[in-house]
Amino acid sequence: MLTPEARFRRFARAVTTEVGALDQSFLGRGRPLGAARVLNAVGHGLKDVAVLRQYLRLDSGLMSRLLRSLEDEGLVAVVADAQDGRRRTVALTAAGRREFRAYETLSNARARAALARYPHRERFLAALDLVATVLAADRVVIETADPDDETAQYCLAEYYAEVNARFANGFDVAQSVPPSRASLVAPLGTFLVAMSDGLPLGCVCVVGDGGATAEIKRLWVAPAARGLGLGRRLMEQAEDAARTLGIHTLRLDTNEALTEARALYERSGWVQIPRYNENPYAHWFFEKTLARRSARRAK
């Protein structure tokens, strides 16, 4: 039997071969994978050279060489930032945009061919999501979203589907009294989503009414991100957002089927309280008084 290390290395070799990492002409376009990845990242909106380098995890020397090679081909233009001469920005030229589109077409065709090799498409995609999320766990960002936008609605749909499957009697969102849009946006509340390279991995809401007490709702973490501490991060940022909104006390309710959520709340300083609402799906009720930010976390 292969050791865990050997199994990981087997996986790495398969991926290296599949993506053409060793090819001198990635996807037949005349340049190696490194230069193609830089072109791709710029095409997807990464303009700041320092941010681009951090995103691709490249040292400054290699980043400079790759940008210079793309400049020599007339595919990108690198200039000093108009507001801060110490920063450099990069943009695609007209030729660069054509090359970016060509790579997108070829890469999508390669992805479709790979996905077609296995009959259980969703199982394959779930495995890919899990690996990509674990390997890039340090790059998951939590940001504010409009509750009506596609990302927020995707997260809510995933949350509703999961609780419908897990609750003993299913779940009907109408009976849960969904919060209004106004209660989910500043200055009353907020809707937070966790993102990893374009993939939504979780969400949580602070539902407020302008008073000193608000409610936490719709905490969800994608299966691919469980075990990475993302639920705790979402809750911490929800608490920080509530403080910013002038909220002093948070409450939440949860279903008896969500034992892992209850464990998270208890570990995080939430205190069980008597029922405070008429939610038919709720069995446990918690409250937390928000302390002021510590000097360390406020930095």
PDB file of C-alpha atoms in Angstrom:
ATOM      1  CA  MET A   1       0.000   0.000   0.000  1.00  0.00           C
ATOM      2  CA  LEU A   2       1.119   3.532  -0.690  1.00  0.00           C
ATOM      3  CA  THR A   3       1.856   5.785   2.254  1.00  0.00           C
ATOM      4  CA  PRO A   4      -0.197   9.014   2.664  1.00  0.00           C
ATOM      5  CA  GLU A   5       2.814  10.955   1.370  1.00  0.00           C
ATOM      6  CA  ALA A   6       3.107   8.723  -1.679  1.00  0.00           C
ATOM      7  CA  ARG A   7      -0.606   9.050  -2.412  1.00  0.00           C
ATOM      8  CA  PHE A   8      -0.355  12.844  -2.315  1.00  0.00           C
ATOM      9  CA  ARG A   9       2.666  12.758  -4.636  1.00  0.00           C
ATOM     10  CA  ARG A  10       0.780  10.432  -7.003  1.00  0.00           C
ATOM     11  CA  PHE A  11      -2.001  13.014  -7.092  1.00  0.00           C
ATOM     12  CA  ALA A  12       0.499  15.831  -7.710  1.00  0.00           C
ATOM     13  CA  ARG A  13       2.071  13.950 -10.622  1.00  0.00           C
ATOM     14  CA  ALA A  14      -1.342  13.327 -12.184  1.00  0.00           C
ATOM     15  CA  VAL A  15      -2.279  17.010 -11.909  1.00  0.00           C
ATOM     16  CA  THR A  16       1.116  18.166 -13.244  1.00  0.00           C
ATOM     17  CA  THR A  17       0.656  15.982 -16.295  1.00  0.00           C
ATOM     18  CA  GLU A  18      -3.009  16.892 -16.799  1.00  0.00           C
ATOM     19  CA  VAL A  19      -2.505  20.659 -16.710  1.00  0.00           C
ATOM     20  CA  GLY A  20       0.621  20.592 -18.864  1.00  0.00           C
ATOM     21  CA  ALA A  21       2.841  22.161 -16.218  1.00  0.00           C
ATOM     22  CA  LEU A  22       5.982  20.772 -17.865  1.00  0.00           C
ATOM     23  CA  ASP A  23       5.082  21.835 -21.405  1.00  0.00           C
ATOM     24  CA  GLN A  24       7.224  24.538 -22.950  1.00  0.00           C
ATOM     25  CA  SER A  25       4.169  25.618 -24.913  1.00  0.00           C
ATOM     26  CA  PHE A  26       1.170  25.528 -22.596  1.00  0.00           C
ATOM     27  CA  LEU A  27      -1.966  24.631 -24.594  1.00  0.00           C
ATOM     28  CA  GLY A  28       0.074  25.155 -27.758  1.00  0.00           C
ATOM     29  CA  ARG A  29       0.171  28.955 -27.412  1.00  0.00           C
ATOM     30  CA  GLY A  30       3.955  29.337 -27.447  1.00  0.00           C
ATOM     31  CA  ARG A  31       4.735  30.088 -23.787  1.00  0.00           C
ATOM     32  CA  PRO A  32       5.050  28.020 -20.578  1.00  0.00           C
ATOM     33  CA  LEU A  33       2.411  27.664 -17.887  1.00  0.00           C
ATOM     34  CA  GLY A  34       3.908  30.371 -15.649  1.00  0.00           C
ATOM     35  CA  ALA A  35       3.492  33.145 -18.210  1.00  0.00           C
ATOM     36  CA  ALA A  36       0.041  31.847 -19.145  1.00  0.00           C
ATOM     37  CA  ARG A  37      -1.069  31.944 -15.483  1.00  0.00           C
ATOM     38  CA  VAL A  38       0.046  35.560 -15.156  1.00  0.00           C
ATOM     39  CA  LEU A  39      -1.869  36.468 -18.313  1.00  0.00           C
ATOM     40  CA  ASN A  40      -4.931  34.642 -16.979  1.00  0.00           C
ATOM     41  CA  ALA A  41      -4.833  36.405 -13.604  1.00  0.00           C
ATOM     42  CA  VAL A  42      -4.509  39.828 -15.217  1.00  0.00           C
ATOM     43  CA  GLY A  43      -7.361  38.987 -17.576  1.00  0.00           C
ATOM     44  CA  HIS A  44      -9.534  38.132 -14.580  1.00  0.00           C
ATOM     45  CA  GLY A  45      -8.941  41.536 -13.017  1.00  0.00           C
ATOM     46  CA  LEU A  46      -5.773  41.400 -10.902  1.00  0.00           C
ATOM     47  CA  LYS A  47      -4.074  44.677 -11.825  1.00  0.00           C
ATOM     48  CA  ASP A  48      -1.799  45.497  -8.872  1.00  0.00           C
ATOM     49  CA  VAL A  49       1.566  43.780  -9.403  1.00  0.00           C
ATOM     50  CA  ALA A  50       2.122  43.198  -5.664  1.00  0.00           C
ATOM     51  CA  VAL A  51      -1.337  41.634  -5.292  1.00  0.00           C
ATOM     52  CA  LEU A  52      -0.790  39.592  -8.442  1.00  0.00           C
ATOM     53  CA  ARG A  53       2.525  38.267  -7.115  1.00  0.00           C
ATOM     54  CA  GLN A  54       0.959  37.325  -3.787  1.00  0.00           C
ATOM     55  CA  TYR A  55      -1.991  35.635  -5.483  1.00  0.00           C
ATOM     56  CA  LEU A  56       0.305  33.510  -7.671  1.00  0.00           C
ATOM     57  CA  ARG A  57       2.797  32.965  -4.811  1.00  0.00           C
ATOM     58  CA  LEU A  58       5.769  34.044  -6.909  1.00  0.00           C
ATOM     59  CA  ASP A  59       8.943  35.725  -5.730  1.00  0.00           C
ATOM     60  CA  SER A  60       9.546  39.235  -7.032  1.00  0.00           C
ATOM     61  CA  GLY A  61      12.333  38.168  -9.389  1.00  0.00           C
ATOM     62  CA  LEU A  62      10.267  35.541 -11.180  1.00  0.00           C
ATOM     63  CA  MET A  63       7.258  37.873 -11.274  1.00  0.00           C
ATOM     64  CA  SER A  64       9.381  40.543 -12.970  1.00  0.00           C
ATOM     65  CA  ARG A  65      10.753  38.091 -15.534  1.00  0.00           C
ATOM     66  CA  LEU A  66       7.318  36.764 -16.431  1.00  0.00           C
ATOM     67  CA  LEU A  67       5.874  40.263 -16.804  1.00  0.00           C
ATOM     68  CA  ARG A  68       8.841  41.323 -18.898  1.00  0.00           C
ATOM     69  CA  SER A  69       8.360  38.337 -21.216  1.00  0.00           C
ATOM     70  CA  LEU A  70       4.689  39.240 -21.682  1.00  0.00           C
ATOM     71  CA  GLU A  71       5.620  42.889 -22.266  1.00  0.00           C
ATOM     72  CA  ASP A  72       8.137  41.821 -24.924  1.00  0.00           C
ATOM     73  CA  GLU A  73       5.332  39.959 -26.685  1.00  0.00           C
ATOM     74  CA  GLY A  74       3.134  43.061 -26.541  1.00  0.00           C
ATOM     75  CA  LEU A  75       0.523  41.312 -24.398  1.00  0.00           C
ATOM     76  CA  VAL A  76       0.646  43.481 -21.252  1.00  0.00           C
ATOM     77  CA  ALA A  77       1.598  47.014 -20.259  1.00  0.00           C
ATOM     78  CA  VAL A  78       3.145  47.665 -16.838  1.00  0.00           C
ATOM     79  CA  VAL A  79       3.020  51.238 -15.510  1.00  0.00           C
ATOM     80  CA  ALA A  80       3.519  53.104 -12.243  1.00  0.00           C
ATOM     81  CA  ASP A  81       0.290  53.739 -10.345  1.00  0.00           C
ATOM     82  CA  ALA A  82      -0.948  57.277 -10.897  1.00  0.00           C
ATOM     83  CA  GLN A  83      -1.695  57.766  -7.184  1.00  0.00           C
ATOM     84  CA  ASP A  84       1.349  55.993  -5.734  1.00  0.00           C
ATOM     85  CA  GLY A  85       4.541  55.800  -7.779  1.00  0.00           C
ATOM     86  CA  ARG A  86       5.844  52.958  -5.610  1.00  0.00           C
ATOM     87  CA  ARG A  87       3.076  50.679  -6.870  1.00  0.00           C
ATOM     88  CA  ARG A  88       2.932  49.161 -10.351  1.00  0.00           C
ATOM     89  CA  THR A  89      -0.162  48.115 -12.231  1.00  0.00           C
ATOM     90  CA  VAL A  90      -0.510  45.823 -15.214  1.00  0.00           C
ATOM     91  CA  ALA A  91      -3.168  45.656 -17.920  1.00  0.00           C
ATOM     92  CA  LEU A  92      -3.750  43.570 -21.018  1.00  0.00           C
ATOM     93  CA  THR A  93      -3.179  45.140 -24.411  1.00  0.00           C
ATOM     94  CA  ALA A  94      -5.558  44.428 -27.287  1.00  0.00           C
ATOM     95  CA  ALA A  95      -3.299  41.518 -28.307  1.00  0.00           C
ATOM     96  CA  GLY A  96      -3.258  40.354 -24.689  1.00  0.00           C
ATOM     97  CA  ARG A  97      -7.047  40.310 -24.525  1.00  0.00           C
ATOM     98  CA  ARG A  98      -7.161  38.156 -27.674  1.00  0.00           C
ATOM     99  CA  GLU A  99      -4.604  35.766 -26.173  1.00  0.00           C
ATOM    100  CA  PHE A 100      -6.527  35.658 -22.883  1.00  0.00           C
ATOM    101  CA  ARG A 101      -9.714  34.688 -24.734  1.00  0.00           C
ATOM    102  CA  ALA A 102      -7.855  31.990 -26.648  1.00  0.00           C
ATOM    103  CA  TYR A 103      -6.553  30.496 -23.398  1.00  0.00           C
ATOM    104  CA  GLU A 104     -10.041  30.619 -21.875  1.00  0.00           C
ATOM    105  CA  THR A 105     -11.490  28.691 -24.828  1.00  0.00           C
ATOM    106  CA  LEU A 106      -8.754  26.038 -24.767  1.00  0.00           C
ATOM    107  CA  SER A 107      -8.801  25.695 -20.968  1.00  0.00           C
ATOM    108  CA  ASN A 108     -12.569  25.248 -20.883  1.00  0.00           C
ATOM    109  CA  ALA A 109     -12.346  22.578 -23.589  1.00  0.00           C
ATOM    110  CA  ARG A 110      -9.670  20.731 -21.597  1.00  0.00           C
ATOM    111  CA  ALA A 111     -11.812  20.948 -18.448  1.00  0.00           C
ATOM    112  CA  ARG A 112     -14.861  19.553 -20.260  1.00  0.00           C
ATOM    113  CA  ALA A 113     -12.790  16.661 -21.610  1.00  0.00           C
ATOM    114  CA  ALA A 114     -11.444  15.815 -18.150  1.00  0.00           C
ATOM    115  CA  LEU A 115     -14.905  15.973 -16.552  1.00  0.00           C
ATOM    116  CA  ALA A 116     -16.283  13.663 -19.239  1.00  0.00           C
ATOM    117  CA  ARG A 117     -13.949  10.825 -18.187  1.00  0.00           C
ATOM    118  CA  TYR A 118     -15.921  10.083 -15.017  1.00  0.00           C
ATOM    119  CA  PRO A 119     -19.659   9.335 -15.090  1.00  0.00           C
ATOM    120  CA  HIS A 120     -20.478  10.869 -11.699  1.00  0.00           C
ATOM    121  CA  ARG A 121     -19.899  14.521 -12.517  1.00  0.00           C
ATOM    122  CA  GLU A 122     -21.076  16.070  -9.231  1.00  0.00           C
ATOM    123  CA  ARG A 123     -19.012  13.624  -7.175  1.00  0.00           C
ATOM    124  CA  PHE A 124     -15.936  14.511  -9.268  1.00  0.00           C
ATOM    125  CA  LEU A 125     -16.581  18.245  -8.899  1.00  0.00           C
ATOM    126  CA  ALA A 126     -17.063  17.887  -5.136  1.00  0.00           C
ATOM    127  CA  ALA A 127     -13.679  16.161  -4.897  1.00  0.00           C
ATOM    128  CA  LEU A 128     -12.056  18.925  -6.936  1.00  0.00           C
ATOM    129  CA  ASP A 129     -13.646  21.587  -4.717  1.00  0.00           C
ATOM    130  CA  LEU A 130     -12.386  19.829  -1.597  1.00  0.00           C
ATOM    131  CA  VAL A 131      -8.786  19.567  -2.811  1.00  0.00           C
ATOM    132  CA  ALA A 132      -8.653  23.134  -4.135  1.00  0.00           C
ATOM    133  CA  THR A 133     -10.174  24.517  -0.930  1.00  0.00           C
ATOM    134  CA  VAL A 134      -7.784  22.638   1.364  1.00  0.00           C
ATOM    135  CA  LEU A 135      -4.710  23.607  -0.649  1.00  0.00           C
ATOM    136  CA  ALA A 136      -5.774  27.268  -0.756  1.00  0.00           C
ATOM    137  CA  ALA A 137      -7.298  27.490   2.728  1.00  0.00           C
ATOM    138  CA  ASP A 138      -5.160  30.503   3.625  1.00  0.00           C
ATOM    139  CA  ARG A 139      -6.645  32.442   0.712  1.00  0.00           C
ATOM    140  CA  VAL A 140     -10.311  32.243   1.712  1.00  0.00           C
ATOM    141  CA  VAL A 141     -11.649  35.785   2.165  1.00  0.00           C
ATOM    142  CA  ILE A 142     -14.808  36.922   3.934  1.00  0.00           C
ATOM    143  CA  GLU A 143     -16.564  39.915   2.436  1.00  0.00           C
ATOM    144  CA  THR A 144     -19.843  41.774   2.551  1.00  0.00           C
ATOM    145  CA  ALA A 145     -22.391  40.859  -0.105  1.00  0.00           C
ATOM    146  CA  ASP A 146     -25.688  42.272  -1.273  1.00  0.00           C
ATOM    147  CA  PRO A 147     -28.296  39.725  -0.074  1.00  0.00           C
ATOM    148  CA  ASP A 148     -29.947  39.827  -3.503  1.00  0.00           C
ATOM    149  CA  ASP A 149     -26.839  39.105  -5.574  1.00  0.00           C
ATOM    150  CA  GLU A 150     -26.008  35.759  -7.159  1.00  0.00           C
ATOM    151  CA  THR A 151     -23.371  34.765  -4.610  1.00  0.00           C
ATOM    152  CA  ALA A 152     -25.605  35.406  -1.594  1.00  0.00           C
ATOM    153  CA  GLN A 153     -28.545  33.633  -3.205  1.00  0.00           C
ATOM    154  CA  TYR A 154     -26.354  30.633  -4.045  1.00  0.00           C
ATOM    155  CA  CYS A 155     -25.253  30.354  -0.408  1.00  0.00           C
ATOM    156  CA  LEU A 156     -28.829  30.617   0.847  1.00  0.00           C
ATOM    157  CA  ALA A 157     -30.024  27.965  -1.601  1.00  0.00           C
ATOM    158  CA  GLU A 158     -27.284  25.604  -0.420  1.00  0.00           C
ATOM    159  CA  TYR A 159     -28.171  26.323   3.205  1.00  0.00           C
ATOM    160  CA  TYR A 160     -31.884  25.686   2.606  1.00  0.00           C
ATOM    161  CA  ALA A 161     -31.179  22.436   0.745  1.00  0.00           C
ATOM    162  CA  GLU A 162     -28.952  21.145   3.525  1.00  0.00           C
ATOM    163  CA  VAL A 163     -31.277  21.930   6.426  1.00  0.00           C
ATOM    164  CA  ASN A 164     -34.203  20.530   4.467  1.00  0.00           C
ATOM    165  CA  ALA A 165     -32.297  17.248   4.228  1.00  0.00           C
ATOM    166  CA  ARG A 166     -31.110  17.255   7.845  1.00  0.00           C
ATOM    167  CA  PHE A 167     -34.155  18.475   9.773  1.00  0.00           C
ATOM    168  CA  ALA A 168     -36.485  15.681  10.906  1.00  0.00           C
ATOM    169  CA  ASN A 169     -39.507  17.288   9.229  1.00  0.00           C
ATOM    170  CA  GLY A 170     -37.756  19.107   6.407  1.00  0.00           C
ATOM    171  CA  PHE A 171     -37.551  22.875   6.056  1.00  0.00           C
ATOM    172  CA  ASP A 172     -39.901  25.472   4.573  1.00  0.00           C
ATOM    173  CA  VAL A 173     -38.211  28.867   4.366  1.00  0.00           C
ATOM    174  CA  ALA A 174     -41.558  30.698   4.567  1.00  0.00           C
ATOM    175  CA  GLN A 175     -42.301  29.170   7.981  1.00  0.00           C
ATOM    176  CA  SER A 176     -38.907  30.254   9.294  1.00  0.00           C
ATOM    177  CA  VAL A 177     -39.850  33.943   8.819  1.00  0.00           C
ATOM    178  CA  PRO A 178     -36.971  34.975   6.512  1.00  0.00           C
ATOM    179  CA  PRO A 179     -35.406  38.344   7.344  1.00  0.00           C
ATOM    180  CA  SER A 180     -36.183  41.362   5.208  1.00  0.00           C
ATOM    181  CA  ARG A 181     -33.552  42.766   2.870  1.00  0.00           C
ATOM    182  CA  ALA A 182     -33.338  45.987   4.888  1.00  0.00           C
ATOM    183  CA  SER A 183     -32.429  44.048   8.035  1.00  0.00           C
ATOM    184  CA  LEU A 184     -29.459  42.453   6.211  1.00  0.00           C
ATOM    185  CA  VAL A 185     -27.705  45.603   5.019  1.00  0.00           C
ATOM    186  CA  ALA A 186     -26.098  48.556   6.785  1.00  0.00           C
ATOM    187  CA  PRO A 187     -27.011  50.371   8.919  1.00  0.00           C
ATOM    188  CA  LEU A 188     -29.211  47.588  10.337  1.00  0.00           C
ATOM    189  CA  GLY A 189     -27.338  44.375   9.527  1.00  0.00           C
ATOM    190  CA  THR A 190     -24.972  42.657   7.124  1.00  0.00           C
ATOM    191  CA  PHE A 191     -24.632  39.605   4.883  1.00  0.00           C
ATOM    192  CA  LEU A 192     -21.172  38.005   4.862  1.00  0.00           C
ATOM    193  CA  VAL A 193     -19.897  35.447   2.358  1.00  0.00           C
ATOM    194  CA  ALA A 194     -16.685  33.421   2.343  1.00  0.00           C
ATOM    195  CA  MET A 195     -15.024  33.198  -1.072  1.00  0.00           C
ATOM    196  CA  SER A 196     -12.171  31.099  -2.452  1.00  0.00           C
ATOM    197  CA  ASP A 197     -11.028  32.054  -5.944  1.00  0.00           C
ATOM    198  CA  GLY A 198     -14.579  32.743  -7.110  1.00  0.00           C
ATOM    199  CA  LEU A 199     -16.252  29.821  -5.295  1.00  0.00           C
ATOM    200  CA  PRO A 200     -18.664  30.668  -2.430  1.00  0.00           C
ATOM    201  CA  LEU A 201     -17.782  28.535   0.601  1.00  0.00           C
ATOM    202  CA  GLY A 202     -20.010  29.918   3.335  1.00  0.00           C
ATOM    203  CA  CYS A 203     -22.224  32.681   4.646  1.00  0.00           C
ATOM    204  CA  VAL A 204     -23.693  34.205   7.778  1.00  0.00           C
ATOM    205  CA  CYS A 205     -26.117  37.079   8.418  1.00  0.00           C
ATOM    206  CA  VAL A 206     -26.446  39.718  11.090  1.00  0.00           C
ATOM    207  CA  VAL A 207     -30.141  40.602  11.175  1.00  0.00           C
ATOM    208  CA  GLY A 208     -30.782  43.953  12.856  1.00  0.00           C
ATOM    209  CA  ASP A 209     -33.586  46.423  13.417  1.00  0.00           C
ATOM    210  CA  GLY A 210     -31.606  49.452  14.541  1.00  0.00           C
ATOM    211  CA  GLY A 211     -31.607  48.471  18.208  1.00  0.00           C
ATOM    212  CA  ALA A 212     -28.817  47.232  20.449  1.00  0.00           C
ATOM    213  CA  THR A 213     -29.801  43.571  19.991  1.00  0.00           C
ATOM    214  CA  ALA A 214     -29.593  41.667  16.707  1.00  0.00           C
ATOM    215  CA  GLU A 215     -29.765  38.078  15.513  1.00  0.00           C
ATOM    216  CA  ILE A 216     -27.364  35.727  13.742  1.00  0.00           C
ATOM    217  CA  LYS A 217     -28.996  33.719  10.945  1.00  0.00           C
ATOM    218  CA  ARG A 218     -28.125  31.393   8.050  1.00  0.00           C
ATOM    219  CA  LEU A 219     -24.666  30.217   9.116  1.00  0.00           C
ATOM    220  CA  TRP A 220     -23.553  27.808   6.391  1.00  0.00           C
ATOM    221  CA  VAL A 221     -20.206  26.287   5.417  1.00  0.00           C
ATOM    222  CA  ALA A 222     -19.765  24.275   2.220  1.00  0.00           C
ATOM    223  CA  PRO A 223     -18.835  20.604   2.668  1.00  0.00           C
ATOM    224  CA  ALA A 224     -15.523  21.278   0.893  1.00  0.00           C
ATOM    225  CA  ALA A 225     -14.520  23.785   3.602  1.00  0.00           C
ATOM    226  CA  ARG A 226     -15.578  21.946   6.753  1.00  0.00           C
ATOM    227  CA  GLY A 227     -12.872  21.221   9.287  1.00  0.00           C
ATOM    228  CA  LEU A 228     -10.862  24.317   8.282  1.00  0.00           C
ATOM    229  CA  GLY A 229     -12.238  26.676  10.941  1.00  0.00           C
ATOM    230  CA  LEU A 230     -14.333  28.666   8.488  1.00  0.00           C
ATOM    231  CA  GLY A 231     -17.484  28.569  10.623  1.00  0.00           C
ATOM    232  CA  ARG A 232     -15.560  30.120  13.504  1.00  0.00           C
ATOM    233  CA  ARG A 233     -14.111  32.795  11.188  1.00  0.00           C
ATOM    234  CA  LEU A 234     -17.557  33.659   9.850  1.00  0.00           C
ATOM    235  CA  MET A 235     -18.949  34.002  13.362  1.00  0.00           C
ATOM    236  CA  GLU A 236     -16.046  36.173  14.491  1.00  0.00           C
ATOM    237  CA  GLN A 237     -16.458  38.511  11.545  1.00  0.00           C
ATOM    238  CA  ALA A 238     -20.212  38.645  12.098  1.00  0.00           C
ATOM    239  CA  GLU A 239     -19.543  39.730  15.680  1.00  0.00           C
ATOM    240  CA  ASP A 240     -17.074  42.374  14.479  1.00  0.00           C
ATOM    241  CA  ALA A 241     -19.618  43.646  11.952  1.00  0.00           C
ATOM    242  CA  ALA A 242     -22.263  43.832  14.681  1.00  0.00           C
ATOM    243  CA  ARG A 243     -19.949  45.906  16.883  1.00  0.00           C
ATOM    244  CA  THR A 244     -19.370  48.302  13.989  1.00  0.00           C
ATOM    245  CA  LEU A 245     -23.150  48.673  13.633  1.00  0.00           C
ATOM    246  CA  GLY A 246     -23.462  49.572  17.317  1.00  0.00           C
ATOM    247  CA  ILE A 247     -24.988  46.229  18.322  1.00  0.00           C
ATOM    248  CA  HIS A 248     -24.203  45.075  21.866  1.00  0.00           C
ATOM    249  CA  THR A 249     -26.034  41.738  22.120  1.00  0.00           C
ATOM    250  CA  LEU A 250     -26.470  38.935  19.593  1.00  0.00           C
ATOM    251  CA  ARG A 251     -28.950  36.081  19.716  1.00  0.00           C
ATOM    252  CA  LEU A 252     -29.447  32.984  17.604  1.00  0.00           C
ATOM    253  CA  ASP A 253     -31.504  29.830  17.461  1.00  0.00           C
ATOM    254  CA  THR A 254     -30.654  26.443  15.994  1.00  0.00           C
ATOM    255  CA  ASN A 255     -32.168  23.050  15.319  1.00  0.00           C
ATOM    256  CA  GLU A 256     -31.377  19.946  17.359  1.00  0.00           C
ATOM    257  CA  ALA A 257     -30.016  18.257  14.216  1.00  0.00           C
ATOM    258  CA  LEU A 258     -27.211  20.829  13.940  1.00  0.00           C
ATOM    259  CA  THR A 259     -25.072  19.475  16.767  1.00  0.00           C
ATOM    260  CA  GLU A 260     -21.829  20.779  15.284  1.00  0.00           C
ATOM    261  CA  ALA A 261     -23.265  24.303  15.171  1.00  0.00           C
ATOM    262  CA  ARG A 262     -24.257  24.072  18.834  1.00  0.00           C
ATOM    263  CA  ALA A 263     -20.744  22.913  19.726  1.00  0.00           C
ATOM    264  CA  LEU A 264     -19.274  25.893  17.844  1.00  0.00           C
ATOM    265  CA  TYR A 265     -21.484  28.357  19.697  1.00  0.00           C
ATOM    266  CA  GLU A 266     -20.654  26.887  23.093  1.00  0.00           C
ATOM    267  CA  ARG A 267     -16.911  26.953  22.352  1.00  0.00           C
ATOM    268  CA  SER A 268     -17.225  30.585  21.243  1.00  0.00           C
ATOM    269  CA  GLY A 269     -18.720  31.941  24.456  1.00  0.00           C
ATOM    270  CA  TRP A 270     -22.410  31.840  23.585  1.00  0.00           C
ATOM    271  CA  VAL A 271     -24.758  31.166  26.504  1.00  0.00           C
ATOM    272  CA  GLN A 272     -27.924  29.091  26.231  1.00  0.00           C
ATOM    273  CA  ILE A 273     -31.092  31.083  27.025  1.00  0.00           C
ATOM    274  CA  PRO A 274     -34.868  30.427  27.044  1.00  0.00           C
ATOM    275  CA  ARG A 275     -36.823  30.517  23.800  1.00  0.00           C
ATOM    276  CA  TYR A 276     -37.141  34.078  22.496  1.00  0.00           C
ATOM    277  CA  ASN A 277     -39.072  33.590  19.244  1.00  0.00           C
ATOM    278  CA  GLU A 278     -41.671  31.400  17.540  1.00  0.00           C
ATOM    279  CA  ASN A 279     -39.390  29.737  14.985  1.00  0.00           C
ATOM    280  CA  PRO A 280     -40.908  26.235  14.565  1.00  0.00           C
ATOM    281  CA  TYR A 281     -37.550  24.762  13.571  1.00  0.00           C
ATOM    282  CA  ALA A 282     -35.607  25.990  16.614  1.00  0.00           C
ATOM    283  CA  HIS A 283     -34.820  23.878  19.683  1.00  0.00           C
ATOM    284  CA  TRP A 284     -31.836  25.666  21.224  1.00  0.00           C
ATOM    285  CA  PHE A 285     -31.428  29.396  21.845  1.00  0.00           C
ATOM    286  CA  PHE A 286     -28.222  31.299  22.555  1.00  0.00           C
ATOM    287  CA  GLU A 287     -27.077  34.806  23.390  1.00  0.00           C
ATOM    288  CA  LYS A 288     -23.743  36.595  23.462  1.00  0.00           C
ATOM    289  CA  THR A 289     -22.870  40.001  24.863  1.00  0.00           C
ATOM    290  CA  LEU A 290     -20.253  41.585  22.641  1.00  0.00           C
ATOM    291  CA  ALA A 291     -17.137  42.822  24.380  1.00  0.00           C
ATOM    292  CA  ARG A 292     -15.295  45.755  22.878  1.00  0.00           C
ATOM    293  CA  ARG A 293     -12.538  44.856  20.422  1.00  0.00           C
ATOM    294  CA  SER A 294      -9.262  44.102  22.129  1.00  0.00           C
ATOM    295  CA  ALA A 295      -6.283  46.279  21.231  1.00  0.00           C
ATOM    296  CA  ARG A 296      -4.678  43.304  19.530  1.00  0.00           C
ATOM    297  CA  ARG A 297      -7.629  42.567  17.239  1.00  0.00           C
ATOM    298  CA  ALA A 298      -8.330  46.209  16.521  1.00  0.00           C
ATOM    299  CA  LYS A 299      -4.930  46.689  14.877  1.00  0.00           C
TER     300      LYS A 299
END
